[in-house]
Amino acid sequence: MTDVSAQEAAERAEALIPEALRRLADYAAIPALSRDPQRGPDVRRMAAVAADDLRAAGLEDVAVLELPNALPCVKGSWLGRPGAPTVLIYGHFDQQPADPAEWTTPPHTLTPRGDRLYARGAADDLGGWLSQLVAFRAWMSLGGPPVNVRFLLEGEEEIGSPHLGEFMEAYPEAFAADVMVLTDCENPSTDTPGLTVSLRGLLDIELTLRALRGKVHSGLWGGAVPDPAVGICKVLAGLVDDRGRVVGLDVPQDPAWRQSVAGLSPSDEDLRRNAGLLPGVPGLEPGDRPRVEWMWRQPHLTVIGTSLPGLADVANVILPTVKAHLSVRLAPGQDPDAVFEHLRARIVDLVPFGLDAEIKKVRGTAGWAYAAQGPAFEAAERAYARAFGRDLVRIGVGGSIPFITLFADNFPDTPLILNGVMDPQTSAHGPDESLHVPLFRKVVLANVHLLGTLSEL
Ligand SMILES: [Zn+2]
């Protein structure tokens, strides 16, 4: 590959962008909601449209892959460079549900406003794999990219990729590659490209406190028998410190890493704009660390369910039993079993009034911490720096993304480059999801360069 041809491909890609964004409007108009069984036909319609566009782009053996009881995947490959590396590009064409009442404009109508295009799926992830398809088409107009390319698009990502592992087993040739580019991740800003290198894990705990055989009148027995409702509040309060951090689970971090993410942390103002934090309420105090450390690389505890009565069921009773469901985001590398043992011991210490306590681990999934070193990542760094005029920044994800774990587990020796077209204002899964068009353009150009630099592996 010469520099000249990459530059030419970048120019071709630029010219293809307006048409690609019109096509994005067609994609967004199909409510491919994998979560809604009634929308199965729409997910399949979207699969057929994606297959048509892969074919039109010049990919060969394009097919809609099926498995029993699963929504389909779409694959296609172009293997015109024998001896060159093969790059697999992953994306997903299903979408999260969208409630029109919460949106400024209809969620399934791609609508421009300022620099952004608003629609469910615009960035997550229709725009993601489209940015790759534009790059591929640009190279095809010059006779083909300097690498072999496979596309693999999933139809069940938004429900946790329940069959992706089975697809990997049933269609191994569709996944065969030397390097994988997984396009469903975020950039730290619209100017700064991101490479995702860690995920947090997840531990779910159910806590039950018991005191009585049945409900009793709080006026008659209050003062004589213990109240499990108050008891569970004391336990939950004791698991976090005054700054809202889980007690005793702090994970040491590399000072050099802290330095590298110093400029990425959201301010309180960003939290107001992007997370809906109310005026007058501050964000959690980050102390002497970058706030993103608390979001990506430290554990965090959330109470996601209790059996406390709702306000519609107010009554003067002491409850016999109260349950709480705790969700603990784990730092990458933290062992779910070890964290459970730590929290179990702490809960036992905190249970007040001699209440009977049952502490159950519901499920535990480890996070993912990735070194992201070697020639493929150096190639990605060169490509992104060229398109953005800025270095690629290594970021984390606070959540757990099953498809990433599946790729990491099934292809441990294959470099995984995790990128995408999302930015902090994208609102993926939320109302008014949007794609930042100038960012999309830069990602397209970076993807063009990436197909070039990966040929040098
Ligand atoms: Zn997604």
Coordinates of C-alpha atoms and ligand atoms in Angstrom, one line a residue:
M1 CA 0.0 0.0 0.0
T2 CA 1.2 3.4 -0.8
D3 CA 0.4 6.6 1.0
V4 CA -0.9 8.0 -2.2
S5 CA -3.6 5.3 -2.5
A6 CA -4.7 5.8 1.1
Q7 CA -5.1 9.5 0.4
E8 CA -7.0 8.8 -2.7
A9 CA -9.3 6.3 -0.9
A10 CA -9.9 9.0 1.8
E11 CA -11.0 11.4 -0.9
R12 CA -13.3 8.9 -2.4
A13 CA -14.7 8.1 1.1
E14 CA -15.4 11.8 1.7
A15 CA -17.4 11.9 -1.5
L16 CA -19.5 8.9 -0.5
I17 CA -20.5 10.3 2.9
P18 CA -23.7 12.3 1.9
E19 CA -25.2 9.3 0.2
A20 CA -24.2 7.1 3.1
L21 CA -26.1 9.4 5.5
R22 CA -29.2 9.2 3.3
R23 CA -28.9 5.5 3.5
L24 CA -28.6 5.8 7.3
A25 CA -32.0 7.4 7.3
D26 CA -33.4 4.3 5.5
Y27 CA -31.8 2.0 8.1
A28 CA -33.1 4.1 11.0
A29 CA -36.7 4.0 9.6
I30 CA -36.7 0.2 10.2
P31 CA -37.6 -0.4 13.9
A32 CA -35.3 -3.4 14.3
L33 CA -36.0 -3.9 18.0
S34 CA -34.5 -7.2 19.0
R35 CA -36.1 -7.0 22.5
D36 CA -39.7 -6.9 21.1
P37 CA -40.7 -10.3 19.7
Q38 CA -43.3 -8.6 17.5
R39 CA -40.5 -6.7 15.8
G40 CA -38.8 -9.9 14.7
P41 CA -39.9 -9.3 11.1
D42 CA -38.4 -5.8 11.2
V43 CA -35.0 -7.2 12.5
R44 CA -35.1 -9.7 9.6
R45 CA -36.0 -6.9 7.1
M46 CA -33.0 -4.9 8.4
A47 CA -30.8 -8.0 8.0
A48 CA -31.9 -8.2 4.3
V49 CA -31.3 -4.5 3.7
A50 CA -27.8 -4.8 5.3
A51 CA -27.0 -7.9 3.2
D52 CA -28.1 -6.0 0.0
D53 CA -25.8 -3.1 0.9
L54 CA -22.8 -5.4 1.7
R55 CA -23.4 -7.1 -1.7
A56 CA -23.6 -3.7 -3.5
A57 CA -20.4 -2.6 -1.8
G58 CA -18.6 -5.5 -3.5
L59 CA -18.4 -8.1 -0.7
E60 CA -18.8 -11.7 -1.8
D61 CA -20.6 -14.7 -0.4
V62 CA -22.9 -12.4 1.5
A63 CA -25.4 -14.4 3.5
V64 CA -28.0 -14.0 6.2
L65 CA -26.9 -16.6 8.9
E66 CA -29.5 -18.4 10.9
L67 CA -29.7 -20.5 14.0
P68 CA -32.8 -22.0 15.6
N69 CA -34.7 -19.5 17.9
A70 CA -32.2 -16.7 17.1
L71 CA -32.4 -13.5 15.2
P72 CA -29.9 -13.6 12.3
C73 CA -26.4 -12.4 11.6
V74 CA -25.2 -11.1 8.2
K75 CA -21.8 -11.9 6.8
G76 CA -19.8 -11.1 3.7
S77 CA -16.2 -11.2 2.7
W78 CA -13.8 -9.8 0.2
L79 CA -10.6 -12.0 0.0
G80 CA -8.9 -10.4 -3.0
R81 CA -5.5 -10.0 -1.3
P82 CA -4.0 -13.5 -0.9
G83 CA -1.2 -13.4 1.6
A84 CA -2.4 -10.1 3.2
P85 CA -3.9 -10.0 6.6
T86 CA -7.7 -10.5 7.0
V87 CA -9.6 -7.9 9.0
L88 CA -13.0 -8.8 10.5
I89 CA -15.4 -5.9 11.0
Y90 CA -18.1 -6.4 13.6
G91 CA -21.2 -4.3 14.1
H92 CA -24.9 -4.8 15.0
F93 CA -28.0 -3.7 13.2
D94 CA -30.6 -4.2 15.9
Q95 CA -31.7 -1.3 18.1
Q96 CA -32.9 -0.5 21.6
P97 CA -36.5 0.3 22.1
A98 CA -37.4 4.1 22.0
D99 CA -40.4 5.7 23.6
P100 CA -41.6 8.6 21.2
A101 CA -43.0 10.5 24.2
E102 CA -39.5 11.0 25.5
W103 CA -38.0 12.1 22.2
T104 CA -37.9 15.6 20.7
T105 CA -38.5 14.2 17.2
P106 CA -39.8 10.8 16.1
P107 CA -37.1 8.2 17.0
H108 CA -37.3 6.3 13.8
T109 CA -37.0 9.3 11.5
L110 CA -33.4 10.5 11.1
T111 CA -33.6 14.2 11.8
P112 CA -30.8 16.8 11.5
R113 CA -30.4 19.4 14.3
G114 CA -27.1 21.4 14.4
D115 CA -24.2 19.1 13.8
R116 CA -26.1 16.0 14.8
L117 CA -28.5 13.5 13.2
Y118 CA -31.1 12.2 15.7
A119 CA -32.6 8.7 15.5
R120 CA -32.5 5.5 17.5
G121 CA -29.5 3.5 16.2
A122 CA -28.0 6.5 14.4
A123 CA -24.7 5.9 16.3
D124 CA -25.4 2.6 18.2
D125 CA -24.6 0.9 15.9
L126 CA -26.0 1.6 12.4
G127 CA -23.6 4.6 12.0
G128 CA -20.8 2.4 13.4
W129 CA -20.7 -0.3 10.8
L130 CA -21.8 2.1 8.1
S131 CA -18.6 4.1 8.7
Q132 CA -16.7 0.9 7.9
L133 CA -18.8 0.1 4.9
V134 CA -18.1 3.6 3.4
A135 CA -14.3 3.1 4.0
F136 CA -14.5 -0.3 2.3
R137 CA -16.5 1.1 -0.7
A138 CA -13.9 3.9 -1.1
W139 CA -11.1 1.3 -1.4
M140 CA -13.2 -0.9 -3.7
S141 CA -13.5 2.1 -6.1
L142 CA -9.7 1.9 -6.4
G143 CA -9.6 -1.8 -7.0
G144 CA -9.9 -3.1 -3.4
P145 CA -8.3 -2.5 0.0
P146 CA -4.8 -3.7 0.6
V147 CA -6.2 -6.3 3.2
N148 CA -8.8 -9.0 3.1
V149 CA -12.0 -7.9 4.7
R150 CA -14.9 -9.7 6.4
F151 CA -18.1 -8.1 7.7
L152 CA -20.1 -9.8 10.5
L153 CA -23.2 -7.9 11.6
E154 CA -25.3 -9.1 14.6
G155 CA -29.0 -8.9 15.2
E156 CA -29.1 -9.5 18.9
E157 CA -26.5 -7.2 20.5
E158 CA -29.1 -5.1 22.3
I159 CA -30.4 -8.2 24.1
G160 CA -26.9 -9.3 25.3
S161 CA -25.8 -11.4 22.3
P162 CA -27.4 -14.6 23.6
H163 CA -26.5 -16.6 20.5
L164 CA -23.3 -14.9 19.3
G165 CA -21.2 -17.7 20.8
E166 CA -23.2 -20.3 19.0
F167 CA -22.9 -18.3 15.7
M168 CA -19.1 -18.4 16.3
E169 CA -19.2 -22.1 16.7
A170 CA -21.6 -22.8 13.8
Y171 CA -20.0 -20.5 11.2
P172 CA -16.3 -20.4 12.1
E173 CA -15.3 -19.4 8.6
A174 CA -17.4 -16.2 8.9
F175 CA -15.1 -15.1 11.9
A176 CA -11.7 -16.3 10.6
A177 CA -9.4 -13.2 10.7
D178 CA -6.0 -12.0 11.8
V179 CA -7.3 -8.8 13.4
M180 CA -10.8 -7.8 14.5
V181 CA -12.3 -4.3 14.5
L182 CA -15.4 -4.2 16.8
T183 CA -17.4 -1.0 16.1
D184 CA -19.8 -0.3 18.9
C185 CA -17.8 1.8 21.3
E186 CA -17.3 5.4 22.3
N187 CA -14.9 8.3 21.7
P188 CA -14.1 10.5 24.7
S189 CA -15.1 13.6 22.7
T190 CA -16.0 14.6 19.2
D191 CA -12.4 15.6 18.6
T192 CA -10.6 12.8 20.3
P193 CA -10.7 9.2 19.0
G194 CA -11.1 6.4 21.6
L195 CA -9.8 2.9 21.8
T196 CA -11.7 0.8 24.4
V197 CA -9.5 -1.4 26.5
S198 CA -11.4 -2.3 29.6
L199 CA -14.9 -3.3 30.8
R200 CA -16.2 -3.5 34.3
G201 CA -17.6 -6.8 35.6
L202 CA -20.8 -7.3 37.4
L203 CA -21.8 -9.0 40.6
D204 CA -25.4 -9.4 41.7
I205 CA -26.3 -10.1 45.4
E206 CA -29.6 -10.7 47.0
L207 CA -29.9 -9.9 50.7
T208 CA -32.8 -11.0 52.8
L209 CA -33.4 -9.9 56.4
R210 CA -36.0 -11.7 58.5
A211 CA -37.5 -11.0 62.0
L212 CA -41.1 -12.2 62.2
R213 CA -43.5 -14.9 61.0
G214 CA -45.9 -12.3 59.5
K215 CA -46.7 -8.6 59.5
V216 CA -47.5 -6.9 62.8
H217 CA -49.1 -3.6 63.8
S218 CA -46.3 -1.0 64.3
G219 CA -48.3 0.8 67.0
L220 CA -48.7 -2.4 69.0
W221 CA -45.3 -4.0 68.6
G222 CA -43.0 -1.2 67.5
G223 CA -40.4 -0.8 70.2
A224 CA -40.4 -4.4 71.1
V225 CA -39.6 -6.3 67.9
P226 CA -36.9 -5.4 65.3
D227 CA -37.8 -3.9 62.0
P228 CA -36.1 -5.5 59.0
A229 CA -37.0 -2.5 56.8
V230 CA -34.9 -0.1 58.9
G231 CA -32.3 -2.9 59.3
I232 CA -31.7 -3.2 55.6
C233 CA -31.3 0.5 55.2
K234 CA -28.6 0.5 57.9
V235 CA -26.8 -2.4 56.1
L236 CA -26.9 -0.7 52.7
A237 CA -25.8 2.6 54.1
G238 CA -22.8 0.9 55.8
L239 CA -21.5 -0.6 52.5
V240 CA -20.5 2.8 51.1
D241 CA -18.5 5.6 52.7
D242 CA -19.5 9.3 52.9
R243 CA -18.4 9.9 49.4
G244 CA -20.5 7.1 48.0
R245 CA -17.6 4.6 47.4
V246 CA -17.9 0.9 48.3
V247 CA -15.9 0.4 51.5
G248 CA -12.8 -1.8 51.3
L249 CA -12.7 -2.6 47.5
D250 CA -10.4 0.2 46.2
V251 CA -8.2 -1.1 43.3
P252 CA -4.7 0.5 42.9
Q253 CA -4.1 2.2 39.6
D254 CA -1.0 3.0 37.5
P255 CA -0.2 6.8 37.9
A256 CA 0.8 6.9 34.2
W257 CA -2.6 5.7 33.2
R258 CA -4.2 8.3 35.5
Q259 CA -2.1 10.9 33.7
S260 CA -3.2 9.7 30.2
V261 CA -6.9 10.2 31.0
A262 CA -6.4 13.4 32.9
G263 CA -8.4 15.5 30.4
L264 CA -11.3 13.0 29.8
S265 CA -13.2 13.2 33.1
P266 CA -16.7 14.8 32.9
S267 CA -17.2 18.0 34.9
D268 CA -20.3 18.6 37.0
E269 CA -21.5 20.7 34.0
D270 CA -21.1 17.7 31.7
L271 CA -23.0 15.5 34.2
R272 CA -25.8 18.0 34.2
R273 CA -26.0 18.0 30.4
N274 CA -25.3 14.4 29.6
A275 CA -26.6 12.5 32.7
G276 CA -29.4 14.9 33.8
L277 CA -27.8 15.8 37.1
L278 CA -30.0 18.4 38.8
P279 CA -28.8 22.0 39.4
G280 CA -27.5 22.3 43.0
V281 CA -26.6 18.5 43.2
P282 CA -22.9 17.9 42.8
G283 CA -21.4 14.9 41.1
L284 CA -19.7 12.3 43.4
E285 CA -16.5 13.8 44.7
P286 CA -13.6 12.3 42.7
G287 CA -10.9 13.3 45.3
D288 CA -7.4 13.4 43.8
R289 CA -8.2 10.9 41.0
P290 CA -9.7 11.4 37.5
R291 CA -13.5 10.9 37.7
V292 CA -13.3 8.4 34.8
E293 CA -11.3 6.1 37.1
W294 CA -14.4 5.8 39.3
M295 CA -16.5 5.2 36.2
W296 CA -14.3 2.7 34.5
R297 CA -11.7 1.2 36.9
Q298 CA -13.3 1.1 40.4
P299 CA -16.2 -0.8 41.7
H300 CA -19.5 0.8 42.3
L301 CA -22.6 -0.4 44.2
T302 CA -26.2 0.3 43.1
V303 CA -29.4 -0.9 44.8
I304 CA -31.6 -2.1 41.9
G305 CA -34.5 -3.7 43.7
T306 CA -36.1 -4.0 47.1
S307 CA -39.2 -5.6 48.6
L308 CA -40.0 -2.4 50.5
P309 CA -43.6 -1.4 49.9
G310 CA -44.3 1.3 47.4
L311 CA -46.1 4.6 48.3
A312 CA -49.3 3.1 47.1
D313 CA -49.1 0.4 49.8
V314 CA -48.5 2.5 52.9
A315 CA -49.7 0.8 56.1
N316 CA -48.8 0.9 59.8
V317 CA -47.1 -2.4 59.8
I318 CA -43.7 -3.8 60.6
L319 CA -42.7 -6.1 57.7
P320 CA -41.6 -9.6 58.6
T321 CA -39.0 -9.9 55.8
V322 CA -37.2 -7.4 53.5
K323 CA -35.1 -8.2 50.5
A324 CA -32.7 -6.0 48.5
H325 CA -31.0 -6.8 45.2
L326 CA -27.6 -5.2 44.9
S327 CA -25.7 -4.7 41.7
V328 CA -22.0 -4.2 42.0
R329 CA -19.9 -3.0 39.0
L330 CA -16.5 -4.6 39.4
A331 CA -13.2 -3.1 38.5
P332 CA -11.5 -4.8 35.4
G333 CA -9.5 -7.7 36.9
Q334 CA -11.5 -8.0 40.1
D335 CA -12.6 -11.5 40.9
P336 CA -16.4 -11.7 41.4
D337 CA -16.1 -14.5 44.0
A338 CA -13.5 -12.6 46.1
V339 CA -15.6 -9.5 46.0
F340 CA -18.7 -11.5 47.0
E341 CA -16.8 -13.0 50.0
H342 CA -15.6 -9.5 51.0
L343 CA -19.2 -8.0 50.9
R344 CA -20.7 -11.1 52.5
A345 CA -18.4 -10.7 55.5
R346 CA -19.1 -6.9 55.7
I347 CA -22.8 -7.4 55.5
V348 CA -22.7 -10.0 58.3
D349 CA -20.9 -7.4 60.4
L350 CA -23.4 -4.7 59.6
V351 CA -26.6 -6.6 60.2
P352 CA -28.2 -4.8 63.2
F353 CA -30.7 -5.9 65.9
G354 CA -29.8 -9.6 65.6
L355 CA -31.9 -10.0 62.5
D356 CA -31.7 -13.3 60.6
A357 CA -29.7 -12.6 57.4
E358 CA -29.4 -14.6 54.1
I359 CA -26.8 -13.4 51.6
K360 CA -26.9 -14.9 48.1
K361 CA -24.7 -14.5 45.0
V362 CA -27.1 -14.3 42.1
R363 CA -24.5 -14.0 39.4
G364 CA -20.9 -12.8 38.9
T365 CA -19.1 -11.9 35.7
A366 CA -15.5 -10.7 35.7
G367 CA -14.6 -7.5 33.8
W368 CA -12.0 -7.3 31.0
A369 CA -8.7 -5.5 31.1
Y370 CA -6.8 -5.5 27.8
A371 CA -3.2 -4.8 27.1
A372 CA -3.8 -3.6 23.5
Q373 CA -0.2 -3.8 22.5
G374 CA 1.5 -4.9 19.3
P375 CA 1.6 -4.1 15.6
A376 CA -2.2 -4.0 15.1
F377 CA -2.6 -1.3 17.8
E378 CA 0.3 0.6 16.4
A379 CA -1.4 0.5 13.0
A380 CA -4.6 1.8 14.6
E381 CA -2.7 4.6 16.3
R382 CA -1.2 5.7 13.0
A383 CA -4.6 5.6 11.2
Y384 CA -6.5 7.5 13.9
A385 CA -3.8 10.1 14.4
R386 CA -3.8 10.7 10.7
A387 CA -7.6 11.2 10.4
F388 CA -8.1 13.1 13.7
G389 CA -4.8 15.0 14.0
R390 CA -4.8 13.7 17.6
D391 CA -3.6 10.5 19.3
L392 CA -5.9 7.6 20.0
V393 CA -6.8 7.6 23.7
R394 CA -7.3 4.4 25.7
I395 CA -10.6 4.5 27.5
G396 CA -12.7 2.1 29.5
V397 CA -16.4 1.2 29.6
G398 CA -18.2 1.3 32.9
G399 CA -20.7 -1.4 31.9
S400 CA -20.3 -5.0 30.7
I401 CA -20.7 -5.6 27.0
P402 CA -21.3 -9.4 26.4
F403 CA -20.2 -9.4 22.7
I404 CA -16.8 -8.0 23.7
T405 CA -16.3 -10.7 26.3
L406 CA -17.4 -13.3 23.7
F407 CA -14.8 -12.1 21.2
A408 CA -12.1 -11.9 23.9
D409 CA -12.8 -15.4 25.2
N410 CA -13.2 -17.1 21.7
F411 CA -10.3 -15.3 20.0
P412 CA -7.7 -14.7 22.8
D413 CA -4.8 -14.4 20.3
T414 CA -6.5 -12.1 17.8
P415 CA -6.0 -8.4 18.3
L416 CA -9.3 -6.7 19.0
I417 CA -9.6 -3.0 18.0
L418 CA -12.7 -1.5 19.7
N419 CA -13.9 1.7 18.3
G420 CA -17.0 3.4 17.1
V421 CA -18.9 6.6 16.2
M422 CA -20.4 7.4 19.6
D423 CA -19.4 10.4 21.8
P424 CA -20.5 11.5 25.3
Q425 CA -23.6 13.3 23.9
T426 CA -24.8 10.4 21.8
S427 CA -27.3 9.1 24.4
A428 CA -27.2 5.5 23.1
H429 CA -30.2 3.6 24.6
G430 CA -31.6 6.9 25.9
P431 CA -34.0 9.5 24.4
D432 CA -32.7 11.7 21.5
E433 CA -29.8 9.4 20.5
S434 CA -27.7 11.1 17.9
L435 CA -24.7 10.9 15.6
H436 CA -22.2 13.8 15.4
V437 CA -21.7 14.2 11.7
P438 CA -18.2 15.7 11.8
L439 CA -17.1 12.9 14.1
F440 CA -18.6 10.3 11.7
R441 CA -16.6 11.9 8.9
K442 CA -13.4 11.6 10.9
V443 CA -14.1 8.0 11.8
V444 CA -14.8 7.1 8.2
L445 CA -11.4 8.6 7.2
A446 CA -9.7 6.8 10.1
N447 CA -11.3 3.5 8.9
V448 CA -9.9 4.1 5.4
H449 CA -6.4 4.6 6.8
L450 CA -6.9 1.6 9.2
L451 CA -7.5 -0.7 6.2
G452 CA -4.2 0.7 4.8
T453 CA -2.1 0.5 8.0
L454 CA -3.3 -3.0 8.9
S455 CA -1.9 -4.2 5.6
E456 CA 1.6 -3.5 7.0
L457 CA 1.2 -6.1 9.8
Ligands
ZN1 ZN -24.6 -1.1 20.5

